[in-house]
mmCIF file of C-alpha atoms in Angstrom:
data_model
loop_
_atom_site.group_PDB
_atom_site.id
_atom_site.type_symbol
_atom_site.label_atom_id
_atom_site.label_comp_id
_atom_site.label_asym_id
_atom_site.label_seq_id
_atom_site.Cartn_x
_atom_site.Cartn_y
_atom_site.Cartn_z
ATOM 1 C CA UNK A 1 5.452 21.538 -85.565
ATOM 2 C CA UNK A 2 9.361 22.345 -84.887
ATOM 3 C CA UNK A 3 9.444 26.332 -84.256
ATOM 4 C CA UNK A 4 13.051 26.747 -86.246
ATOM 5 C CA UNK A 5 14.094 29.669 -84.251
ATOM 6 C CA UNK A 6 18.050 29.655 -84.737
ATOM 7 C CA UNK A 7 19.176 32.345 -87.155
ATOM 8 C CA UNK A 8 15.580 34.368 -86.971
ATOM 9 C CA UNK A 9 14.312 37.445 -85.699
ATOM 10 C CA UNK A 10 12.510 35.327 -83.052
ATOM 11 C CA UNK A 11 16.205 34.149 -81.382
ATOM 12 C CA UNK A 12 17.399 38.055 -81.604
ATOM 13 C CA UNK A 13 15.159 39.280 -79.814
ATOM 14 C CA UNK A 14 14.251 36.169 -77.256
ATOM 15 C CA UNK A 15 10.602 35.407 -78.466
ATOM 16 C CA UNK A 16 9.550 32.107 -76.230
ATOM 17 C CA UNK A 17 6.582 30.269 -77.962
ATOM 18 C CA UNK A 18 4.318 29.233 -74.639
ATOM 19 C CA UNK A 19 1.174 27.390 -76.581
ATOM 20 C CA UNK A 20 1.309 26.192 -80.249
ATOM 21 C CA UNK A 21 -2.280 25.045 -81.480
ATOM 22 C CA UNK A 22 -4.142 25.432 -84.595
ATOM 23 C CA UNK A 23 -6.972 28.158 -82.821
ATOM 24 C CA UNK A 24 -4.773 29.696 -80.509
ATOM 25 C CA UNK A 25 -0.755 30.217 -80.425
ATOM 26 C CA UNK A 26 0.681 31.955 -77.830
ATOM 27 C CA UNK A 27 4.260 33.932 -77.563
ATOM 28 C CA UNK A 28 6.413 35.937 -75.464
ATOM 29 C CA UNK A 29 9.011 38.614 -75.653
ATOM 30 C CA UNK A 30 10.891 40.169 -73.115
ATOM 31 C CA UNK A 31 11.111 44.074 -72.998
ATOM 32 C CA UNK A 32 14.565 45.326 -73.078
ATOM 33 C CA UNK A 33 17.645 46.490 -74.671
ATOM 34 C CA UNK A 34 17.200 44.374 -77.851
ATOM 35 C CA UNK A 35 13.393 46.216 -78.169
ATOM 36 C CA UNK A 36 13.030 48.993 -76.722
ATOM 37 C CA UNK A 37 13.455 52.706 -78.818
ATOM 38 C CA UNK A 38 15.183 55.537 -77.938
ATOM 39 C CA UNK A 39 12.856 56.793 -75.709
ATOM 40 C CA UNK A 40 12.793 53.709 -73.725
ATOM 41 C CA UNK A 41 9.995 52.167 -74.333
ATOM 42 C CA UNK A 42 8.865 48.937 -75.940
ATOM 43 C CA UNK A 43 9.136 49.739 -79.851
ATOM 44 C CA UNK A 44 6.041 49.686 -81.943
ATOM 45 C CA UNK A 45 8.296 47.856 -84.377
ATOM 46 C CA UNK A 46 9.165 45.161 -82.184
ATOM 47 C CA UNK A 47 5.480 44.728 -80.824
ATOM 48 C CA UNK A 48 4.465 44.479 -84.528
ATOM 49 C CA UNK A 49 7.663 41.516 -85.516
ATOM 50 C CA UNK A 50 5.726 39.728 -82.523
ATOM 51 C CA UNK A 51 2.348 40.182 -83.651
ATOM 52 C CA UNK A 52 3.609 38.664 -86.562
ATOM 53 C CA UNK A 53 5.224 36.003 -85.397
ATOM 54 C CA UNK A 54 2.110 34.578 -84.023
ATOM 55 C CA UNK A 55 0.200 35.216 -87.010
ATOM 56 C CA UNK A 56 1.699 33.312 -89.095
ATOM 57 C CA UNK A 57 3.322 30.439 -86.806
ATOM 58 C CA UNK A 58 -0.561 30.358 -86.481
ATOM 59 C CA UNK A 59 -1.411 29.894 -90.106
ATOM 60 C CA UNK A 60 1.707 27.211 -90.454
ATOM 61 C CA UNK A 61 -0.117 25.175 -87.905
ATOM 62 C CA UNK A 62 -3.227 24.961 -90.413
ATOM 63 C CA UNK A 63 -1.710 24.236 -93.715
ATOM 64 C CA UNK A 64 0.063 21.035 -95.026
ATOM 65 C CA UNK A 65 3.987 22.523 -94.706
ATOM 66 C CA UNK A 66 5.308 20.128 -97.145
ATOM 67 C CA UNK A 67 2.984 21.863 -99.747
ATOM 68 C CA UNK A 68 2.573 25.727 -98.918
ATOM 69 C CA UNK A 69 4.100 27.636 -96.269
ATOM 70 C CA UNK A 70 2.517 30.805 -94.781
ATOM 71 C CA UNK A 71 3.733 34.678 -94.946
ATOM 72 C CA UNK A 72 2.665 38.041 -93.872
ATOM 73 C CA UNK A 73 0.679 39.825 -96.437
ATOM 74 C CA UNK A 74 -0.683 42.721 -94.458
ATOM 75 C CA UNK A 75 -0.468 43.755 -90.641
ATOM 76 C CA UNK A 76 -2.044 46.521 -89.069
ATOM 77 C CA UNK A 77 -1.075 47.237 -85.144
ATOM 78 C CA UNK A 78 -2.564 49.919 -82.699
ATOM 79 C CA UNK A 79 -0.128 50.046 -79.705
ATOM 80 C CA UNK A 80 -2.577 51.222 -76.390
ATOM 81 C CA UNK A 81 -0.187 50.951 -73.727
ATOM 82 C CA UNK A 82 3.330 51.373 -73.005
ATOM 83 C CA UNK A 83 5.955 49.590 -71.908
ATOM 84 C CA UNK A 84 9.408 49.871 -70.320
ATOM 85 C CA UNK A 85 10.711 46.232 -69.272
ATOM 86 C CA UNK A 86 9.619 42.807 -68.141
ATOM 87 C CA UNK A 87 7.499 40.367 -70.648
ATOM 88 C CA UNK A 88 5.097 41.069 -73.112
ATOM 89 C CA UNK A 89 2.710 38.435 -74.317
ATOM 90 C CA UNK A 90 0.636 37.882 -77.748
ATOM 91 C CA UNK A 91 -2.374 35.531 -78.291
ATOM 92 C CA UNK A 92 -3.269 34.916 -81.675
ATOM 93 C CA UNK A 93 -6.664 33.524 -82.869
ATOM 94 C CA UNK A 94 -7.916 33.489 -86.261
ATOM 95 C CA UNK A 95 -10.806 35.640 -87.565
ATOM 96 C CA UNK A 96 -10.280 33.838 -90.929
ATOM 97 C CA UNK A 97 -9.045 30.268 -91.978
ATOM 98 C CA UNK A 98 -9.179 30.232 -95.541
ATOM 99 C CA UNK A 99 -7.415 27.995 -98.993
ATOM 100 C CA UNK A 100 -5.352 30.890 -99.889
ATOM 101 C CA UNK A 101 -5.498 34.040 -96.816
ATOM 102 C CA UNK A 102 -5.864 33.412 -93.108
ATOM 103 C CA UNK A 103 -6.888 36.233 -90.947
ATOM 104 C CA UNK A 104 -5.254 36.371 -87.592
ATOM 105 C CA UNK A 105 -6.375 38.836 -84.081
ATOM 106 C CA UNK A 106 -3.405 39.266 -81.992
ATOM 107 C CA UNK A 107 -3.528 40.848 -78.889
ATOM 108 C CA UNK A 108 -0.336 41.725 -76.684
ATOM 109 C CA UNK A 109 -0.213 42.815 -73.086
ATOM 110 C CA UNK A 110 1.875 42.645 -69.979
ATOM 111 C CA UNK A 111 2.250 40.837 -67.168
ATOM 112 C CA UNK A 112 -0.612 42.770 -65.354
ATOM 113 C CA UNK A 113 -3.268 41.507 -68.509
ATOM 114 C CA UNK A 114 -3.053 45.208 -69.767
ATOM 115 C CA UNK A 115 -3.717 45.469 -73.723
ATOM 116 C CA UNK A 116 -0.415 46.715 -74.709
ATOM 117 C CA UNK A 117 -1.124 46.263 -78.755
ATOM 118 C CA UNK A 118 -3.649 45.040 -80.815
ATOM 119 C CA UNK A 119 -3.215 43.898 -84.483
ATOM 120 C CA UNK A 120 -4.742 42.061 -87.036
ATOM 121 C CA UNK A 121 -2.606 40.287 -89.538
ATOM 122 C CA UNK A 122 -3.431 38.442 -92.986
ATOM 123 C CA UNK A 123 -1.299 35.856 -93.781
ATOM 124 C CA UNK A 124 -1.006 34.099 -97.231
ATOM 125 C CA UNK A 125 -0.664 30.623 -98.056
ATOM 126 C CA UNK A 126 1.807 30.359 -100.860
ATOM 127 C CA UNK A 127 2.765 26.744 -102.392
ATOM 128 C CA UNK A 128 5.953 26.028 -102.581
ATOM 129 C CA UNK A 129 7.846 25.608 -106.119
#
């Protein structure tokens, strides 16, 4: 599967796609000016775009692309841990592979292997017209 990343979210803000399989995608995102908040820190917002990401790169991997493509109907994020600069990482792995909804776990940490975020994201498959 070609990742299209020219013109997305995922070139603004450097997201690197490391491992791209139907049980298991994995992505990373540096932490810096482009997505970090005022405070400094790496923005829940950002973490969450991420989290996404995955998800539903994840569910694309699974469907027939010519048919249906996938999209994020729900996410829910707790962010544990934070973080002022160097790379963040997310591993998504699904929880759900269904016709219609795909469940994803995605779980983000640093460098270190620290749980930075965890969310869980529901993706929906939605022919194309």
């Amino acid at each position: 599967m070609e990742v299209r990343r020219q013109g997305t979210a995922m070139e603004a803000l450097d997201i690197e796609y490391v491992e791209l399989d139907p049980d298991r995608v994995v992505m990373t995102m540096p932490v810096g000016p482009k997505t970090r908040q005022p405070a400094g820190l790496l923005h829940g917002g950002a973490s969450v775009l991420l989290a996404e990401t995955a998800a539903s790169i994840a569910a694309a991997l699974n469907i027939d692309m010519r048919k249906s493509t996938a999209v994020g109907l729900e996410i829910n994020a707790n962010h544990v841990r934070s973080k002022k600069n160097g790379l963040v990482t997310a591993v998504a792995t699904p929880l759900h592979k269904g016709r219609t909804t795909m469940v994803w776990d995605v779980k983000i940490t640093g460098e270190d292997g620290k749980l930075i975020c965890v969310s869980r994201c529901t993706v929906a498959i939605v022919g194309l017209r």
